[in-house]
mmCIF file of C-alpha atoms in Angstrom:
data_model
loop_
_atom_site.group_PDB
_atom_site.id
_atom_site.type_symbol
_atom_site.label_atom_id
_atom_site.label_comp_id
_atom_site.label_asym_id
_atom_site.label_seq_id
_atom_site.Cartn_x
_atom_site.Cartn_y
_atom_site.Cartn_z
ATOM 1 C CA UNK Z 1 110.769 229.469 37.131
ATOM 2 C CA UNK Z 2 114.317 227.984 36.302
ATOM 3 C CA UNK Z 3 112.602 225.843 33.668
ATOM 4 C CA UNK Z 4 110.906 229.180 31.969
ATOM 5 C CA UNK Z 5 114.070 230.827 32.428
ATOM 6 C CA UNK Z 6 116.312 228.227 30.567
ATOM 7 C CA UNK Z 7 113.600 228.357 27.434
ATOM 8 C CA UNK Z 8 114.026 231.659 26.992
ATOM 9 C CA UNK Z 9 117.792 231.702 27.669
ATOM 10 C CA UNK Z 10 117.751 229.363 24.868
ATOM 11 C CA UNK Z 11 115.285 230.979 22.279
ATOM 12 C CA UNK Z 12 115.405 234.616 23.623
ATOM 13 C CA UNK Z 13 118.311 235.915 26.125
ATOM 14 C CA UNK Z 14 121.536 234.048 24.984
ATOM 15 C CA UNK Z 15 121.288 236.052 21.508
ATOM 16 C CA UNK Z 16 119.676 239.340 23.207
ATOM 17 C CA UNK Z 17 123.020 239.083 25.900
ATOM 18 C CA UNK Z 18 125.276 238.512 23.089
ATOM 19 C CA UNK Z 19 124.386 241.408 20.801
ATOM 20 C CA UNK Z 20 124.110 244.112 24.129
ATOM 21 C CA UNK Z 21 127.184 242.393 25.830
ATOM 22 C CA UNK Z 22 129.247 240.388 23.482
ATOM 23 C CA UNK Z 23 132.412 238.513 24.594
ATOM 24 C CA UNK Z 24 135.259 238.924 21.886
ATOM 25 C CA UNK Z 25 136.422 235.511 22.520
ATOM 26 C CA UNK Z 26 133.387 233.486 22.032
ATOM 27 C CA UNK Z 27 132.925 231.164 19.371
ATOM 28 C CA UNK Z 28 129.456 230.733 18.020
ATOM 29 C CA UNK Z 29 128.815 227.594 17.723
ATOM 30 C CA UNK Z 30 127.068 224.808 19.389
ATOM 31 C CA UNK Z 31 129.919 222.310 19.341
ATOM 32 C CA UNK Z 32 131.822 224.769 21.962
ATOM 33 C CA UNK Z 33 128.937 225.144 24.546
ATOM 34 C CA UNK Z 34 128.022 221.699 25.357
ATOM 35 C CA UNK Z 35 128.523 220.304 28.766
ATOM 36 C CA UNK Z 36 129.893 223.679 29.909
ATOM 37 C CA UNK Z 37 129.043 224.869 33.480
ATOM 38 C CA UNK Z 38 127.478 228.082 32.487
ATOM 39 C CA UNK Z 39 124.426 226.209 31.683
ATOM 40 C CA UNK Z 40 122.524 225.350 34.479
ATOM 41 C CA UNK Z 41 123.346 221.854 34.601
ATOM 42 C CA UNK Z 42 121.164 221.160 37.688
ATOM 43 C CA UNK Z 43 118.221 222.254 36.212
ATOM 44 C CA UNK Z 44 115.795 219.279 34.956
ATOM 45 C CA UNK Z 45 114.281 220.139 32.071
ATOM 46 C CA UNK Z 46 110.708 218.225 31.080
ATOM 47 C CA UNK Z 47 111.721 218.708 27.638
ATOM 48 C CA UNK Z 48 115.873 218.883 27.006
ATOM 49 C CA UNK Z 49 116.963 221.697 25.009
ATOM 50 C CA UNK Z 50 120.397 222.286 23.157
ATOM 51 C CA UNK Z 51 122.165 224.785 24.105
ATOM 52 C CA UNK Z 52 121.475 228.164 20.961
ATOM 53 C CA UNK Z 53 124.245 228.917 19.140
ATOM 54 C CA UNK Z 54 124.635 232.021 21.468
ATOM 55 C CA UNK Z 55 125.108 230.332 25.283
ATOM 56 C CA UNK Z 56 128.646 231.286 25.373
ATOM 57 C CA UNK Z 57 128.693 234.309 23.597
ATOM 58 C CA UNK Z 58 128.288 236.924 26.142
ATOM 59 C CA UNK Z 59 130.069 238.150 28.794
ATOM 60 C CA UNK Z 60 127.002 237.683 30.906
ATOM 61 C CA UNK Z 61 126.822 233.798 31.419
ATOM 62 C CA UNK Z 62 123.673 232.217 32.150
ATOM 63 C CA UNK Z 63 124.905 231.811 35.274
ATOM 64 C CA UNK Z 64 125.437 235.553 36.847
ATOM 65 C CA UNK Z 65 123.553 236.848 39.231
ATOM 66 C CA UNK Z 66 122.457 239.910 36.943
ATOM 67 C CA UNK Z 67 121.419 238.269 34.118
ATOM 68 C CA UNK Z 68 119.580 235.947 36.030
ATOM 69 C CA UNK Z 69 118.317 238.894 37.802
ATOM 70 C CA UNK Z 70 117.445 241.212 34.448
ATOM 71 C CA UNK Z 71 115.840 238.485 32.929
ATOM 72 C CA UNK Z 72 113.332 237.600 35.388
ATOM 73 C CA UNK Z 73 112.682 241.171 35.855
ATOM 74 C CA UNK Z 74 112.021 241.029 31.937
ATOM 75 C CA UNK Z 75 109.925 237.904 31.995
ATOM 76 C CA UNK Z 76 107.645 238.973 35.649
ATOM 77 C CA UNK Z 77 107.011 242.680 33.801
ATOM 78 C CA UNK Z 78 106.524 241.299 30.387
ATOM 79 C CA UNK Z 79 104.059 238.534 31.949
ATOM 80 C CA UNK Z 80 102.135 240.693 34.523
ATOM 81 C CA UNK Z 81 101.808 243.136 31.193
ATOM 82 C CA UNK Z 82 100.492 240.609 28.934
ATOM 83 C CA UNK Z 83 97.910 239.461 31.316
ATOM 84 C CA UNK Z 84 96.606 242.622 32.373
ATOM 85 C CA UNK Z 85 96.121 244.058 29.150
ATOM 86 C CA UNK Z 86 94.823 241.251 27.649
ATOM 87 C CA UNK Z 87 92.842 239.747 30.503
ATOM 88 C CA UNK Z 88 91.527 243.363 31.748
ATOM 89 C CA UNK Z 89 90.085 243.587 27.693
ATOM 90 C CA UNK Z 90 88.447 240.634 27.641
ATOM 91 C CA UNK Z 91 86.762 241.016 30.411
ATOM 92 C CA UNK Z 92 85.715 244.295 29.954
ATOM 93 C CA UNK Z 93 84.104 243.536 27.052
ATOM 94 C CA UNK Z 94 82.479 240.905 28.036
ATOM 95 C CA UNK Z 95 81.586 240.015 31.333
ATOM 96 C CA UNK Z 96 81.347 243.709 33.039
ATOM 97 C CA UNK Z 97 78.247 245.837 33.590
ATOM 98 C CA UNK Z 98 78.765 248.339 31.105
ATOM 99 C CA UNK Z 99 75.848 250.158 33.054
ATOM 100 C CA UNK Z 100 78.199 251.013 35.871
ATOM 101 C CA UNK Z 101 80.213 253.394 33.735
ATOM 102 C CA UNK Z 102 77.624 255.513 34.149
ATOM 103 C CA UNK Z 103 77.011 255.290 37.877
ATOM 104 C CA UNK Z 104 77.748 258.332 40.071
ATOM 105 C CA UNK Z 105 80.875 257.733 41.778
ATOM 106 C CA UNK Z 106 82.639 256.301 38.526
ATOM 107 C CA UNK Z 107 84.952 258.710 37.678
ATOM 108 C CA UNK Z 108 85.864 261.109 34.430
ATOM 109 C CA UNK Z 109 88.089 259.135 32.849
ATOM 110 C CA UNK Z 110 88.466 256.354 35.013
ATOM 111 C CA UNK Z 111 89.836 253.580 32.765
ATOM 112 C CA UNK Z 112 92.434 255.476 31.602
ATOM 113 C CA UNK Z 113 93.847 256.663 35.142
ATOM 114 C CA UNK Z 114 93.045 252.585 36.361
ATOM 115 C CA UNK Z 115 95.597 251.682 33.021
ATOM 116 C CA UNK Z 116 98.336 254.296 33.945
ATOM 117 C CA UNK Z 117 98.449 253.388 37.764
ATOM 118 C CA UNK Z 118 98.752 250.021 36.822
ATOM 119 C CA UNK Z 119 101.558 250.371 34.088
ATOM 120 C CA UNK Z 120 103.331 252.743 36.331
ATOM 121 C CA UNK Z 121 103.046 250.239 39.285
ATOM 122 C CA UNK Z 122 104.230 247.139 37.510
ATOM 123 C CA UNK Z 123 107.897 247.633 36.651
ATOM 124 C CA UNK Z 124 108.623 248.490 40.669
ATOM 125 C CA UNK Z 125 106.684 244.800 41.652
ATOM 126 C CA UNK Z 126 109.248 243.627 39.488
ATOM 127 C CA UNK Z 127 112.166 244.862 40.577
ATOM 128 C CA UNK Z 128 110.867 243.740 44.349
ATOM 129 C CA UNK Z 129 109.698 240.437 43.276
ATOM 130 C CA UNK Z 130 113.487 239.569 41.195
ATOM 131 C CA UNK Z 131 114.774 238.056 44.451
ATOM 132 C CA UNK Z 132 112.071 235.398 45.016
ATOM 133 C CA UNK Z 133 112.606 234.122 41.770
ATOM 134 C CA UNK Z 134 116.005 234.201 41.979
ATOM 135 C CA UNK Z 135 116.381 232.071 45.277
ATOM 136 C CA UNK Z 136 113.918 229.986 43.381
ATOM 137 C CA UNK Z 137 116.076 229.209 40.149
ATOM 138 C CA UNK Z 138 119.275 228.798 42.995
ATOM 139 C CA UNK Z 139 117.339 226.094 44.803
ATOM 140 C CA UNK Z 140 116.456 227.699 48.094
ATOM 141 C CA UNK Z 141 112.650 227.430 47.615
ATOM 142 C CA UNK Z 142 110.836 223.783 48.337
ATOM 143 C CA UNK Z 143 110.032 223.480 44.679
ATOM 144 C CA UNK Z 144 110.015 219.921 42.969
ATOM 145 C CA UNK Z 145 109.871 218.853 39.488
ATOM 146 C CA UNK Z 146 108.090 215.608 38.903
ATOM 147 C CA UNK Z 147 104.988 214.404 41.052
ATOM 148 C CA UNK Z 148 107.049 211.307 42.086
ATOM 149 C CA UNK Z 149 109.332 213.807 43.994
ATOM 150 C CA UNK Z 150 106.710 215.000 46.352
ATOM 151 C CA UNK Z 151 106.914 214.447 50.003
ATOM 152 C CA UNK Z 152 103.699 211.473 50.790
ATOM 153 C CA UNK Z 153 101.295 210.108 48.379
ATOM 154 C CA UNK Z 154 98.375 212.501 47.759
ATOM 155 C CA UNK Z 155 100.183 215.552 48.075
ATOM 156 C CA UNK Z 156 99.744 216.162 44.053
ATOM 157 C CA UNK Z 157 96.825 217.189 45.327
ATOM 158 C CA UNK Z 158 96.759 218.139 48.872
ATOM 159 C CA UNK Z 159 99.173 221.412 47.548
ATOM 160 C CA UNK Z 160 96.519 222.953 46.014
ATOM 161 C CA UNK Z 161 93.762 223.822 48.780
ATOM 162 C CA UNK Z 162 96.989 224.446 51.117
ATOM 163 C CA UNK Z 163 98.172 226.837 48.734
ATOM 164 C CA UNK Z 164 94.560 228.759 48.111
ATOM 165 C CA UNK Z 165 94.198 228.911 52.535
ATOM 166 C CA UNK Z 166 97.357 229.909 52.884
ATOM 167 C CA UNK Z 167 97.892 232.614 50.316
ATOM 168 C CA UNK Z 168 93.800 233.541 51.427
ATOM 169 C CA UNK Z 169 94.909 233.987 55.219
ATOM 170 C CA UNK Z 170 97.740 235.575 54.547
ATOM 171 C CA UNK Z 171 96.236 238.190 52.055
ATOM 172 C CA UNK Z 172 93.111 238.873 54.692
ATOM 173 C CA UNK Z 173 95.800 240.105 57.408
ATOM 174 C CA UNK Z 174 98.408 242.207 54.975
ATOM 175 C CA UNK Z 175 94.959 243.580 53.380
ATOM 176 C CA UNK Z 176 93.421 244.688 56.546
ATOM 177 C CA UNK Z 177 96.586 245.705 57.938
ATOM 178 C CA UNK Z 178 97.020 248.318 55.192
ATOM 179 C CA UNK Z 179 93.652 249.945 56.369
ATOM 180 C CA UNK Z 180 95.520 250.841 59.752
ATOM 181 C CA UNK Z 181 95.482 254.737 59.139
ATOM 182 C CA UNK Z 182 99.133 254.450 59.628
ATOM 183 C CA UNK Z 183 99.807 253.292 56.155
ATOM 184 C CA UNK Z 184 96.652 253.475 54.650
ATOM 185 C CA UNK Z 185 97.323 257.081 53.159
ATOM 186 C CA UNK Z 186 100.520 256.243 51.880
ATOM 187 C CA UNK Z 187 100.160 252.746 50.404
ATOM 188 C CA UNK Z 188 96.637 251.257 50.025
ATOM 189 C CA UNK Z 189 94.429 254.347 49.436
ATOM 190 C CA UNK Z 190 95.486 254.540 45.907
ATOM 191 C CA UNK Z 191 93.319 251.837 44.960
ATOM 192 C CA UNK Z 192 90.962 252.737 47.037
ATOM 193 C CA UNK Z 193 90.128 255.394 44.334
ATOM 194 C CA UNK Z 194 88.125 253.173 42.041
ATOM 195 C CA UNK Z 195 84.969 253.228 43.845
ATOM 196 C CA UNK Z 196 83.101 251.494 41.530
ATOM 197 C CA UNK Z 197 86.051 249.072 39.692
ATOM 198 C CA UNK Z 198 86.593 247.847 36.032
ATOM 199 C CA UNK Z 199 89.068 245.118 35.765
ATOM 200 C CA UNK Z 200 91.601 247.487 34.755
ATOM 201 C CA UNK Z 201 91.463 248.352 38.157
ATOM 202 C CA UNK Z 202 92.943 245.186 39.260
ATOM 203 C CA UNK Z 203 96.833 245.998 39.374
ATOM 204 C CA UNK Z 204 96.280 249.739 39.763
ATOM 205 C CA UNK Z 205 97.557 249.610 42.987
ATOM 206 C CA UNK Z 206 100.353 251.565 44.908
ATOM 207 C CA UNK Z 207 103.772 249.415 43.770
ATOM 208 C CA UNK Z 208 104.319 248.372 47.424
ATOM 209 C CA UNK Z 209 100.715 247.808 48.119
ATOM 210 C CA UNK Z 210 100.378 245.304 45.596
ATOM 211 C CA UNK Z 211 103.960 243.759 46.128
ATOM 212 C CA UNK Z 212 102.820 243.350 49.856
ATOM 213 C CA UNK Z 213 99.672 241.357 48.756
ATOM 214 C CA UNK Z 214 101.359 239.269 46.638
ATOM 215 C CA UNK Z 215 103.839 238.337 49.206
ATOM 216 C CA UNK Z 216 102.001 234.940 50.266
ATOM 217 C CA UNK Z 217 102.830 233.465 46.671
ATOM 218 C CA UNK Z 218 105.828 233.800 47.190
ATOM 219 C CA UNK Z 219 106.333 232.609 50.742
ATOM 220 C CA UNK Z 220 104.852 229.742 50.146
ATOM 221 C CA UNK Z 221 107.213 227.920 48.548
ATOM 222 C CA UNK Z 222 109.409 228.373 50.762
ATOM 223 C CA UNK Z 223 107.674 227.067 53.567
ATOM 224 C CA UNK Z 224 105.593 223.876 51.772
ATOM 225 C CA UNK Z 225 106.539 221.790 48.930
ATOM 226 C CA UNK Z 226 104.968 222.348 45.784
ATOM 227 C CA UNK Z 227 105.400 221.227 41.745
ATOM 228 C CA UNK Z 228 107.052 223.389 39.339
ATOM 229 C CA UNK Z 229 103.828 223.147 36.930
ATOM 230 C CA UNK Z 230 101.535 223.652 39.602
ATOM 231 C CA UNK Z 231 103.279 226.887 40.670
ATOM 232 C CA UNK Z 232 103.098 228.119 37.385
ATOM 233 C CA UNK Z 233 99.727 227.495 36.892
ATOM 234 C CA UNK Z 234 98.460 228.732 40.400
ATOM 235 C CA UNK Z 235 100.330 232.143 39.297
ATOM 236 C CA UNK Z 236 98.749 232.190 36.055
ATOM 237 C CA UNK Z 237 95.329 231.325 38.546
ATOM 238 C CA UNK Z 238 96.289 233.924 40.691
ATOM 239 C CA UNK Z 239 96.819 236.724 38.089
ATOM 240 C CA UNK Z 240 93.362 235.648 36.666
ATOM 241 C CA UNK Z 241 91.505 236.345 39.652
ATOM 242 C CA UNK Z 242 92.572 239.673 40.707
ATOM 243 C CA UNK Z 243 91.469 240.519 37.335
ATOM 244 C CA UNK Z 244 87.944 238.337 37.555
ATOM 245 C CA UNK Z 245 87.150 240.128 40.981
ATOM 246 C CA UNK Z 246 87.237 243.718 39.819
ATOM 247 C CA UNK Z 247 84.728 243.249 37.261
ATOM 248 C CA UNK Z 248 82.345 244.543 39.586
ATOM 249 C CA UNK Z 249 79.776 242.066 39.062
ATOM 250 C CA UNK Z 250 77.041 242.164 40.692
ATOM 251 C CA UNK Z 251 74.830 238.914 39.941
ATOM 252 C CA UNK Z 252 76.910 236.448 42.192
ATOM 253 C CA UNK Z 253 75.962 235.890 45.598
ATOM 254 C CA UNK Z 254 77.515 233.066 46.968
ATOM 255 C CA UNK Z 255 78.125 233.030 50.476
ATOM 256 C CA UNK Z 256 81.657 231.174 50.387
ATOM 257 C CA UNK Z 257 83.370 232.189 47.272
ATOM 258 C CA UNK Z 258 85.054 235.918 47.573
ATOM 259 C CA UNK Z 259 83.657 236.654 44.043
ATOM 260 C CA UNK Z 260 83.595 239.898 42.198
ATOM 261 C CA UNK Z 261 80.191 241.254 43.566
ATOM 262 C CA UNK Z 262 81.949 240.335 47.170
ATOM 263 C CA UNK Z 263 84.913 242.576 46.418
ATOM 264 C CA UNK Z 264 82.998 245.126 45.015
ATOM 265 C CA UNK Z 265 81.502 245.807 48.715
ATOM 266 C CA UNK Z 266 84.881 246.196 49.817
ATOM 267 C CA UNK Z 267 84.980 248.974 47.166
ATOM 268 C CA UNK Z 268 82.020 250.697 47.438
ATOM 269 C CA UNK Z 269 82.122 250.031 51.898
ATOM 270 C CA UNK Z 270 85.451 250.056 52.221
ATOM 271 C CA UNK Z 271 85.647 248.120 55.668
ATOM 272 C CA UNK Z 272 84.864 244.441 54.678
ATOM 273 C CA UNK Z 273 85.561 241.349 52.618
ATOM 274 C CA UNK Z 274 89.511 241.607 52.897
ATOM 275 C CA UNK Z 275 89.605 237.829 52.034
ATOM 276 C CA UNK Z 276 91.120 237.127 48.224
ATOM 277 C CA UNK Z 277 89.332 233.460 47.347
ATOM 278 C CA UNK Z 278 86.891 232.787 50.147
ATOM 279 C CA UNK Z 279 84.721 234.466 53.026
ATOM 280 C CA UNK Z 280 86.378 232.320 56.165
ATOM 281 C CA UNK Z 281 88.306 234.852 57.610
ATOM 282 C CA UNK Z 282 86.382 237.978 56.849
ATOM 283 C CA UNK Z 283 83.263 235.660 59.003
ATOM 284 C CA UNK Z 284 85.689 234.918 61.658
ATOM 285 C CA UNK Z 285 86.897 238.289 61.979
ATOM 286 C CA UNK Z 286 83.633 239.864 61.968
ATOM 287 C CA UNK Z 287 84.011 242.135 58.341
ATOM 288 C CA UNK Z 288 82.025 240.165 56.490
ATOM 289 C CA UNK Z 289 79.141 241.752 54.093
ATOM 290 C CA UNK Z 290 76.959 239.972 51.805
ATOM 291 C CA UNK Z 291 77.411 241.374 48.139
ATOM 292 C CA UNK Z 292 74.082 243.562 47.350
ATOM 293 C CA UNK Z 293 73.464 246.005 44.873
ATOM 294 C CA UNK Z 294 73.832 249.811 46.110
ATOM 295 C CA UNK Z 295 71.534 252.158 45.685
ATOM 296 C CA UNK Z 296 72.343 253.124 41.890
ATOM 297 C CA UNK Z 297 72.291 249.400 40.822
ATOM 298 C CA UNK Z 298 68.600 248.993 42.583
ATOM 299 C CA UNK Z 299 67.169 251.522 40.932
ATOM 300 C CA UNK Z 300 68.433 250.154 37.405
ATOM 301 C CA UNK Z 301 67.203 246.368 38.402
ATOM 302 C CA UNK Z 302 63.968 247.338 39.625
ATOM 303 C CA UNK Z 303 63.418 249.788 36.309
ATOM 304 C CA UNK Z 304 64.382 246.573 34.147
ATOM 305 C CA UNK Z 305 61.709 244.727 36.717
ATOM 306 C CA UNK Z 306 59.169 246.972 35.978
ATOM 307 C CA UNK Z 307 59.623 247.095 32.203
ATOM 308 C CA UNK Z 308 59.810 243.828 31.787
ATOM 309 C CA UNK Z 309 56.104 243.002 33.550
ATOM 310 C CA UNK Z 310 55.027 246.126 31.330
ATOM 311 C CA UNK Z 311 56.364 244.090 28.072
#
């Protein structure tokens, strides 16, 4: 994140900062901001970037703690924003069952109320995921730059199956702890609204109920080493498939893979497949359900069964 947030210091925030907050005595021009410690000197850049015109021109250095803090709240809204919209589109055009929007517990208006919950939900995961990022950028987290830095040969490649099992565990047990009826009302029944999902549904959550499933990504780490690039890229992955497994799809039935047809039974059942990549932990903890078409979705596939030996 410190390399995302010194590109768009350099193209973006240092002249946004020094129009809102402008220091009187800066001097606008490059000569005056090189080698200055308001820069982020420890941060190694893949590509190195001179400092804009603009790095010293605020009163808000790169440096403070809310800048830093204001523009990662900027860049996590203004990503998670970008991908839903876009992503959510996409795939609602192309890979969901358009028959479902008739089905009978599909709701009057659903997409809309699925687009508001998940705008109005957004900007508060923010705000609660700034400090992460923060002790990321400040070099708390166990986040390298280059694959020579990592800990033992094959690690490149070890991080990402430790990643997916330990984000997947972790997501099974905060999931099926917000069913306890203790907290279920208040945080996790929200979401539990969209009976019968479209991927718009897929950050319509309760703020805290979706900051509290994406806690493993972010503990993580903290705990394990892992790659710059391959942290942004497993967040991108991440952000992909909450969105691929609210499409409600109903054709895959693999037995391993938590796919959307999986998570649709935890939908339309509400008691199983907790799990956010694979079935291992909803099998070992007994709340397991093979995806299966419900009664509405029968009756459609064996009508198309029967016209199609008519034809």
């Amino acid at each position: 994140m410190d390399v995302l947030l010194d590109i768009l210091d350099t193209f973006v925030f240092d002249r946004l900062y020094a129009l809102v907050w402008p220091d009187a005595f800066a001097t606008y021009d490059n000569s005056t901001v090189l080698g200055t410690s308001h820069l982020n000197q420890n941060v190694r850049l893949y590509y190195p970037l001179e400092p804009s015109p603009w790095a010293e021109a605020s009163r808000f250095k790169r440096d403070d703690l809310v800048r830093q803090s204001l523009s990662l709240f900027l860049l996590i809204w203004g990503f998670g924003m970008a991908m839903y919209l876009v992503g959510s589109f996409i795939l609602y055009h192309t890979l969901f069952d358009k028959r479902l929007l008739q089905h009978p517990r599909y709701l009057p208006n659903q997409i809309r109320q699925e687009i508001h919950q998940g705008l109005s939900a957004m900007p508060v995961m923010a705000v609660l995921t700034v400090p992460f990022f923060i002790a990321e950028i400040r070099g708390w987290s166990k986040l390298y730059d280059f694959s020579g830095d990592s800990p033992f040969w094959g690690y490149t490649l070890l991080q990402y199956p430790l990643f997916v099992c330990f984000t997947d565990s972790g997501i099974y047990w905060i999931h099926r702890g917000l069913h306890h009826p203790l907290v279920y009302r208040w945080l996790h029944k929200p979401h539990h609204k969209w009976v019968v999902p479209t991927p718009y549904a897929s950050y319509a959550f309760h703020p805290l109920d979706g900051w509290a499933q994406s806690l493993p990504y972010h503990i993580f780490p903290f705990i394990f080493p892992l790659q710059k690039c391959a942290y942004l890229g497993l967040f991108t992955f991440v952000t992909m498939w909450t969105l691929l497994i609210h499409d409600a799809e109903y054709l895959a039935t693999s037995e391993i893979i938590n796919s959307a047809s999986c998570h649709t039974m935890h939908h339309l059942y509400f008691n199983y497949n907790y799990g956010q990549y694979i079935t291992f932990w909803d099998r070992i903890g007994g709340t397991y359900r093979r995806p299966e078409a419900d009664n509405y979705m029968q009756k459609h596939q064996n009508s198309a069964k029967i016209a199609a030996k008519v034809e």
